[in-house]
Amino acid sequence: MTPSVRDGLDEERAWALLVALARRAGRGDPVVRDVALRLGDDGSVEEDGVDPWIVARPRTDRGWSWPEGFPAHRELEPLLDLYMPICVGEGQDALTIAHLAQTLDGRIAVVGGASQFITGEEDLVHCHRLRALSDVVVVGRHTIEEDDPQLTPRRCAGPSPVRAVIDPDRRLGDAYRVFQDEPGTTLVISATGSSRGGARHGRAEVVELDAVDGQLPVPAIVAELRRRGLRRVYVEGGGLTVSRFLAAGALTRLHVTVAPTVFGSGRPSFVLPEIHALSQAVALRWQHRTLGRDVLFDCVVGR
Ligand SMILES: NC(=O)c1ccc[n+]([C@@H]2O[C@H](COP(=O)([O-])OP(=O)(O)OC[C@H]3O[C@@H](n4cnc5c(N)ncnc54)[C@H](OP(=O)(O)O)[C@@H]3O)[C@@H](O)[C@H]2O)c1
């Protein structure tokens, strides 16, 4: 039997509910009205049942509240405050979120590429949680080359997203770990007619898109992912890839975690077209949250 909230809602159950809400949004059916929620025995989201755990309030910035008359679990509030707004509400079936971990001076790696790890354990867990809440995690070619990441959520419970690597000219070798997993779990997004042919890159599927001025248009990348049912897109890096999504107006949410360290050189978080007036800066609404020794800026893109 599912434990009652009166027995004590804990982090594991709250997280399982968040994952179930994200899965539901990923199927095109996000929770969009105020409704009391709990997790059913079969792992699906139960609405307006007995002993709800929390109330979804999708039209508020916080996204949720405790049910009236039920005990508040203060220790869970940071978790719910951070993730409920990206799990419930209109548009969560088309979430496009990016996260970068940077220094105080806006660097995501040293010049040579090393970046593990700029931020602390709490931010690494956060990164894995974003993977578990997404249908697909997108990275650029340099990130694979430098880190050979698995891009799976190993620091939290939850399903593994599909991985999508943007490598327009297929310069990457096929021995990297994401290309050697089960077929169907990794996509290589490349330019039509790139020199290396073939429908497979290692065990990954090759997706070809038409380049425009030497780049793969971000809207075409997002449209192709959505066509495959991958609605919730998480752009994990690096800076160039996140910047291209931002410049294309394709990000709905941006998470930047700032570590209290200065490199004074290295690879930048953002590389965008030059602006000449402060009014041309990217418009963001933001809240900040503490993640261990780091500070996370949780930004909604647009005013
Ligand atoms: N601190 C963090 O949060 C974090 C996160 C991830 C990675 N990293 C680090 O960041 C570094 C990599 O970041 P980066 O900014 O140098 O590169 P990146 O974003 O990983 O990769 C950039 C490359 O991806 C391809 N690409 C991305 N979007 C494209 C598009 N729309 N059209 C065509 N090609 C596209 C291009 O490949 P081509 O060059 O082939 O054209 C581009 O040069 C590594 O050192 C990694 O360790 C840090």
Short mmCIF file of C-alpha atoms and ligand atoms in Angstrom, two decimals:
data_model
loop_
_atom_site.label_atom_id
_atom_site.label_comp_id
_atom_site.label_asym_id
_atom_site.label_seq_id
_atom_site.Cartn_x
_atom_site.Cartn_y
_atom_site.Cartn_z
CA MET A 1 0.00 0.00 0.00
CA THR A 2 1.24 3.53 -0.75
CA PRO A 3 2.18 5.24 2.52
CA SER A 4 -0.06 8.08 3.64
CA VAL A 5 1.33 11.59 3.80
CA ARG A 6 0.55 11.39 7.49
CA ASP A 7 3.22 8.65 7.72
CA GLY A 8 5.71 11.23 6.49
CA LEU A 9 6.31 12.30 2.91
CA ASP A 10 10.00 11.90 2.21
CA GLU A 11 12.43 13.02 -0.49
CA GLU A 12 12.26 9.71 -2.35
CA ARG A 13 8.47 9.87 -2.70
CA ALA A 14 8.45 13.58 -3.54
CA TRP A 15 11.08 12.96 -6.23
CA ALA A 16 9.12 9.98 -7.63
CA LEU A 17 6.07 12.24 -7.95
CA LEU A 18 8.13 14.88 -9.79
CA VAL A 19 9.45 12.26 -12.22
CA ALA A 20 5.92 10.98 -12.82
CA LEU A 21 4.70 14.55 -13.48
CA ALA A 22 7.53 15.11 -15.95
CA ARG A 23 6.77 11.82 -17.75
CA ARG A 24 3.14 12.83 -18.00
CA ALA A 25 4.11 16.23 -19.44
CA GLY A 26 6.42 14.40 -21.86
CA ARG A 27 3.41 12.47 -23.12
CA GLY A 28 1.77 15.80 -23.96
CA ASP A 29 -0.52 15.89 -20.93
CA PRO A 30 0.98 18.24 -18.32
CA VAL A 31 -1.01 19.08 -15.18
CA VAL A 32 -2.37 22.55 -15.99
CA ARG A 33 -4.93 23.24 -13.25
CA ASP A 34 -4.83 23.55 -9.49
CA VAL A 35 -5.21 20.00 -8.26
CA ALA A 36 -4.23 17.91 -5.23
CA LEU A 37 -1.73 15.19 -6.18
CA ARG A 38 -0.14 12.02 -4.95
CA LEU A 39 1.63 9.11 -6.59
CA GLY A 40 -0.52 6.06 -7.24
CA ASP A 41 0.60 2.51 -6.49
CA ASP A 42 1.26 1.99 -10.21
CA GLY A 43 3.63 4.98 -10.35
CA SER A 44 1.18 7.28 -12.16
CA VAL A 45 0.01 10.69 -10.95
CA GLU A 46 -3.25 10.53 -8.98
CA GLU A 47 -5.41 13.65 -8.88
CA ASP A 48 -7.89 14.62 -6.17
CA GLY A 49 -7.50 11.31 -4.36
CA VAL A 50 -7.37 10.56 -0.66
CA ASP A 51 -4.41 11.92 1.37
CA PRO A 52 -2.81 14.10 -1.32
CA TRP A 53 0.88 14.90 -0.91
CA ILE A 54 0.94 18.35 -2.50
CA VAL A 55 -1.28 20.70 -4.51
CA ALA A 56 -0.15 21.66 -8.01
CA ARG A 57 -0.63 25.40 -8.61
CA PRO A 58 0.68 25.65 -12.16
CA ARG A 59 -0.16 29.31 -12.69
CA THR A 60 1.94 30.51 -9.75
CA ASP A 61 5.74 31.06 -9.84
CA ARG A 62 6.19 28.46 -7.12
CA GLY A 63 4.00 25.92 -8.91
CA TRP A 64 2.67 24.18 -5.81
CA SER A 65 1.54 24.42 -2.17
CA TRP A 66 0.91 22.06 0.73
CA PRO A 67 -2.63 20.66 0.96
CA GLU A 68 -4.74 22.55 3.49
CA GLY A 69 -4.68 20.92 6.90
CA PHE A 70 -1.85 18.54 6.01
CA PRO A 71 1.56 18.78 7.65
CA ALA A 72 4.18 20.83 5.80
CA HIS A 73 7.49 19.05 5.21
CA ARG A 74 9.80 22.06 5.24
CA GLU A 75 12.87 20.01 4.34
CA LEU A 76 11.28 19.14 0.97
CA GLU A 77 10.45 22.71 -0.02
CA PRO A 78 13.75 23.48 -1.84
CA LEU A 79 13.27 20.33 -3.98
CA LEU A 80 9.66 21.15 -4.81
CA ASP A 81 10.36 24.86 -5.39
CA LEU A 82 13.06 24.03 -7.92
CA TYR A 83 11.37 21.26 -9.88
CA MET A 84 7.58 21.72 -9.67
CA PRO A 85 7.68 24.79 -11.97
CA ILE A 86 9.28 22.67 -14.72
CA CYS A 87 6.97 19.69 -14.18
CA VAL A 88 3.50 21.28 -14.11
CA GLY A 89 1.81 23.97 -16.15
CA GLU A 90 1.15 25.00 -19.72
CA GLY A 91 4.20 24.52 -21.92
CA GLN A 92 5.88 21.79 -19.85
CA ASP A 93 5.19 19.42 -22.74
CA ALA A 94 7.54 21.65 -24.78
CA LEU A 95 10.15 22.47 -22.16
CA THR A 96 13.56 23.45 -23.50
CA ILE A 97 15.91 23.95 -20.59
CA ALA A 98 19.67 24.46 -20.43
CA HIS A 99 22.06 24.24 -17.50
CA LEU A 100 25.65 25.41 -17.22
CA ALA A 101 28.05 25.27 -14.29
CA GLN A 102 30.35 28.27 -14.40
CA THR A 103 32.92 30.24 -12.47
CA LEU A 104 32.28 33.73 -11.12
CA ASP A 105 33.92 35.06 -14.30
CA GLY A 106 31.69 33.04 -16.63
CA ARG A 107 33.95 30.09 -17.58
CA ILE A 108 32.68 26.53 -18.03
CA ALA A 109 36.08 24.89 -18.57
CA VAL A 110 39.77 25.76 -18.64
CA VAL A 111 41.30 26.56 -22.03
CA GLY A 112 42.30 22.93 -22.60
CA GLY A 113 38.74 21.75 -21.89
CA ALA A 114 38.85 20.28 -18.36
CA SER A 115 35.65 21.13 -16.47
CA GLN A 116 35.11 18.31 -13.96
CA PHE A 117 34.03 19.62 -11.64
CA ILE A 118 33.56 23.37 -11.36
CA THR A 119 30.52 23.14 -9.10
CA GLY A 120 29.94 20.86 -6.12
CA GLU A 121 28.05 17.63 -5.51
CA GLU A 122 24.64 19.33 -5.08
CA ASP A 123 24.90 20.82 -8.58
CA LEU A 124 25.98 17.48 -10.05
CA VAL A 125 22.90 15.88 -8.51
CA HIS A 126 20.86 18.74 -9.98
CA CYS A 127 22.31 18.04 -13.43
CA HIS A 128 21.39 14.35 -13.14
CA ARG A 129 17.90 15.30 -11.96
CA LEU A 130 17.43 17.47 -15.06
CA ARG A 131 18.36 14.43 -17.15
CA ALA A 132 15.74 12.31 -15.38
CA LEU A 133 13.05 14.97 -15.90
CA SER A 134 13.74 15.26 -19.64
CA ASP A 135 13.02 13.15 -22.71
CA VAL A 136 16.29 14.01 -24.42
CA VAL A 137 19.61 15.51 -23.36
CA VAL A 138 21.48 17.49 -26.02
CA VAL A 139 25.23 18.20 -26.08
CA GLY A 140 27.66 19.65 -28.59
CA ARG A 141 30.57 17.86 -30.21
CA HIS A 142 33.29 19.36 -27.97
CA THR A 143 31.58 18.08 -24.81
CA ILE A 144 31.72 14.49 -26.05
CA GLU A 145 35.31 14.94 -27.19
CA GLU A 146 36.39 16.40 -23.85
CA ASP A 147 34.32 14.49 -21.27
CA ASP A 148 33.08 11.28 -22.95
CA PRO A 149 29.96 11.57 -20.75
CA GLN A 150 27.29 8.90 -20.36
CA LEU A 151 24.52 11.49 -19.90
CA THR A 152 22.44 9.15 -17.74
CA PRO A 153 20.89 10.01 -14.35
CA ARG A 154 23.12 8.01 -12.02
CA ARG A 155 22.97 10.39 -9.04
CA CYS A 156 19.17 10.15 -8.71
CA ALA A 157 16.36 7.73 -9.47
CA GLY A 158 14.57 8.09 -12.78
CA PRO A 159 14.57 7.09 -16.42
CA SER A 160 17.46 7.75 -18.80
CA PRO A 161 16.74 10.28 -21.53
CA VAL A 162 17.63 9.75 -25.16
CA ARG A 163 21.01 11.40 -25.87
CA ALA A 164 21.44 13.72 -28.86
CA VAL A 165 24.92 14.82 -29.94
CA ILE A 166 25.28 17.71 -32.37
CA ASP A 167 28.22 16.88 -34.60
CA PRO A 168 27.53 18.54 -37.98
CA ASP A 169 30.46 17.02 -39.88
CA ARG A 170 30.62 13.78 -37.91
CA ARG A 171 34.15 14.49 -36.76
CA LEU A 172 33.76 12.45 -33.58
CA GLY A 173 35.05 8.90 -33.57
CA ASP A 174 32.46 6.26 -32.77
CA ALA A 175 34.19 4.79 -29.70
CA TYR A 176 32.73 7.34 -27.25
CA ARG A 177 30.47 5.83 -24.62
CA VAL A 178 27.19 7.36 -25.85
CA PHE A 179 27.77 5.79 -29.26
CA GLN A 180 28.33 2.33 -27.87
CA ASP A 181 25.13 1.95 -25.80
CA GLU A 182 21.96 0.15 -26.80
CA PRO A 183 20.74 1.13 -30.29
CA GLY A 184 17.91 3.66 -30.07
CA THR A 185 19.31 5.56 -27.12
CA THR A 186 21.61 8.02 -28.91
CA LEU A 187 21.08 10.28 -31.91
CA VAL A 188 23.88 11.98 -33.82
CA ILE A 189 22.59 15.17 -35.38
CA SER A 190 24.65 15.97 -38.43
CA ALA A 191 24.48 17.97 -41.65
CA THR A 192 22.93 16.40 -44.73
CA GLY A 193 25.66 14.98 -46.91
CA SER A 194 28.40 15.20 -44.26
CA SER A 195 31.55 13.51 -45.55
CA ARG A 196 31.07 10.36 -43.46
CA GLY A 197 27.99 8.54 -44.72
CA GLY A 198 25.90 5.78 -43.14
CA ALA A 199 22.81 5.63 -40.98
CA ARG A 200 24.76 4.53 -37.88
CA HIS A 201 27.53 6.08 -35.86
CA GLY A 202 28.75 3.26 -33.66
CA ARG A 203 25.39 2.00 -32.38
CA ALA A 204 23.81 5.47 -32.53
CA GLU A 205 21.31 6.60 -35.16
CA VAL A 206 22.37 9.38 -37.51
CA VAL A 207 19.85 12.15 -38.11
CA GLU A 208 20.62 14.47 -41.00
CA LEU A 209 19.39 18.05 -41.17
CA ASP A 210 20.06 20.74 -43.77
CA ALA A 211 22.73 23.19 -42.65
CA VAL A 212 22.22 26.91 -43.17
CA ASP A 213 25.37 29.05 -43.34
CA GLY A 214 27.37 26.16 -41.94
CA GLN A 215 25.13 25.64 -38.89
CA LEU A 216 22.25 23.34 -38.08
CA PRO A 217 19.26 25.60 -37.39
CA VAL A 218 18.19 25.14 -33.78
CA PRO A 219 14.43 25.26 -34.63
CA ALA A 220 14.98 22.35 -37.06
CA ILE A 221 16.82 20.38 -34.34
CA VAL A 222 14.01 20.95 -31.83
CA ALA A 223 11.33 20.14 -34.42
CA GLU A 224 13.07 16.87 -35.31
CA LEU A 225 13.31 15.85 -31.64
CA ARG A 226 9.64 16.68 -31.07
CA ARG A 227 8.68 14.74 -34.20
CA ARG A 228 10.24 11.74 -32.48
CA GLY A 229 8.12 12.35 -29.35
CA LEU A 230 11.03 13.90 -27.44
CA ARG A 231 9.15 16.91 -26.11
CA ARG A 232 11.17 17.86 -23.04
CA VAL A 233 14.61 18.92 -24.20
CA TYR A 234 17.54 19.47 -21.84
CA VAL A 235 20.62 21.16 -23.32
CA GLU A 236 23.52 20.18 -21.08
CA GLY A 237 26.29 22.03 -22.86
CA GLY A 238 28.72 23.15 -23.63
CA GLY A 239 28.62 26.91 -23.84
CA LEU A 240 28.56 27.12 -27.64
CA THR A 241 25.60 24.78 -27.91
CA VAL A 242 23.62 26.49 -25.14
CA SER A 243 24.43 29.87 -26.73
CA ARG A 244 23.05 28.75 -30.08
CA PHE A 245 19.81 27.63 -28.45
CA LEU A 246 19.60 30.91 -26.55
CA ALA A 247 20.36 33.03 -29.63
CA ALA A 248 17.66 31.15 -31.56
CA GLY A 249 15.08 31.99 -28.89
CA ALA A 250 14.62 28.26 -28.32
CA LEU A 251 15.16 28.14 -24.54
CA THR A 252 12.24 28.45 -22.17
CA ARG A 253 14.37 28.09 -19.06
CA LEU A 254 18.03 28.59 -18.21
CA HIS A 255 19.82 27.30 -15.12
CA VAL A 256 23.26 28.73 -14.43
CA THR A 257 25.08 27.54 -11.34
CA VAL A 258 27.87 29.85 -10.25
CA ALA A 259 30.80 28.47 -8.27
CA PRO A 260 32.85 30.76 -6.03
CA THR A 261 35.99 30.50 -8.12
CA VAL A 262 37.71 32.59 -10.81
CA PHE A 263 39.67 31.17 -13.78
CA GLY A 264 40.52 34.41 -15.54
CA SER A 265 40.73 32.42 -18.78
CA GLY A 266 39.02 29.40 -20.27
CA ARG A 267 35.95 28.47 -22.29
CA PRO A 268 33.05 30.92 -21.95
CA SER A 269 29.50 30.11 -20.86
CA PHE A 270 27.89 32.31 -23.48
CA VAL A 271 29.01 33.44 -26.89
CA LEU A 272 26.31 35.59 -28.47
CA PRO A 273 26.19 38.27 -31.16
CA GLU A 274 27.59 41.61 -29.98
CA ILE A 275 25.17 44.04 -28.42
CA HIS A 276 25.62 47.80 -28.18
CA ALA A 277 23.05 48.79 -25.56
CA LEU A 278 22.10 47.28 -22.19
CA SER A 279 18.50 47.11 -23.41
CA GLN A 280 19.62 44.45 -25.93
CA ALA A 281 20.69 42.02 -23.19
CA VAL A 282 18.82 38.70 -23.01
CA ALA A 283 15.67 39.28 -20.94
CA LEU A 284 15.36 36.95 -17.95
CA ARG A 285 13.12 36.59 -14.91
CA TRP A 286 15.10 34.82 -12.26
CA GLN A 287 15.27 33.49 -8.73
CA HIS A 288 18.43 32.35 -7.04
CA ARG A 289 18.81 29.29 -4.88
CA THR A 290 21.71 27.95 -2.86
CA LEU A 291 23.10 24.58 -3.94
CA GLY A 292 25.71 23.70 -1.32
CA ARG A 293 28.52 26.24 -1.74
CA ASP A 294 27.23 27.32 -5.18
CA VAL A 295 24.41 29.62 -6.28
CA LEU A 296 21.91 28.53 -8.93
CA PHE A 297 20.24 31.20 -11.04
CA ASP A 298 16.93 29.70 -12.12
CA CYS A 299 15.85 31.86 -15.06
CA VAL A 300 12.75 32.01 -17.20
CA VAL A 301 13.83 33.30 -20.59
CA GLY A 302 11.81 36.33 -21.72
CA ARG A 303 10.10 39.04 -19.69
N1 LIG B 1 30.53 23.53 -16.93
C1 LIG B 1 29.53 23.03 -17.64
O1 LIG B 1 28.36 23.19 -17.31
C2 LIG B 1 29.84 22.23 -18.87
C3 LIG B 1 28.81 21.50 -19.49
C4 LIG B 1 29.14 20.79 -20.65
C5 LIG B 1 30.42 20.84 -21.16
N2 LIG B 1 31.38 21.55 -20.52
C6 LIG B 1 32.73 21.69 -21.05
O2 LIG B 1 32.61 22.65 -22.10
C7 LIG B 1 33.52 22.34 -23.15
C8 LIG B 1 32.74 22.19 -24.42
O3 LIG B 1 31.94 23.32 -24.63
P1 LIG B 1 32.07 24.19 -25.94
O4 LIG B 1 31.27 25.41 -25.74
O5 LIG B 1 33.52 24.33 -26.28
O6 LIG B 1 31.46 23.25 -27.07
P2 LIG B 1 30.13 22.35 -27.21
O7 LIG B 1 28.95 23.22 -27.02
O8 LIG B 1 30.24 21.13 -26.41
O9 LIG B 1 30.26 21.90 -28.73
C9 LIG B 1 30.21 22.89 -29.72
C10 LIG B 1 30.22 22.25 -31.06
O10 LIG B 1 29.02 21.49 -31.27
C11 LIG B 1 28.58 21.65 -32.61
N3 LIG B 1 27.30 22.38 -32.61
C12 LIG B 1 26.54 22.73 -31.53
N4 LIG B 1 25.41 23.33 -31.94
C13 LIG B 1 25.45 23.36 -33.29
C14 LIG B 1 24.57 23.83 -34.30
N5 LIG B 1 23.40 24.41 -33.98
N6 LIG B 1 24.93 23.69 -35.60
C15 LIG B 1 26.11 23.11 -35.92
N7 LIG B 1 27.00 22.65 -35.01
C16 LIG B 1 26.65 22.76 -33.72
C17 LIG B 1 29.66 22.44 -33.32
O11 LIG B 1 30.57 21.46 -33.81
P3 LIG B 1 31.67 21.75 -34.96
O12 LIG B 1 32.80 22.42 -34.25
O13 LIG B 1 32.01 20.41 -35.48
O14 LIG B 1 31.03 22.66 -35.97
C18 LIG B 1 30.24 23.27 -32.20
O15 LIG B 1 31.53 23.78 -32.43
C19 LIG B 1 34.23 21.07 -22.73
O16 LIG B 1 35.48 21.46 -22.19
C20 LIG B 1 33.33 20.47 -21.66
O17 LIG B 1 34.12 19.77 -20.71
C21 LIG B 1 31.12 22.25 -19.38
#
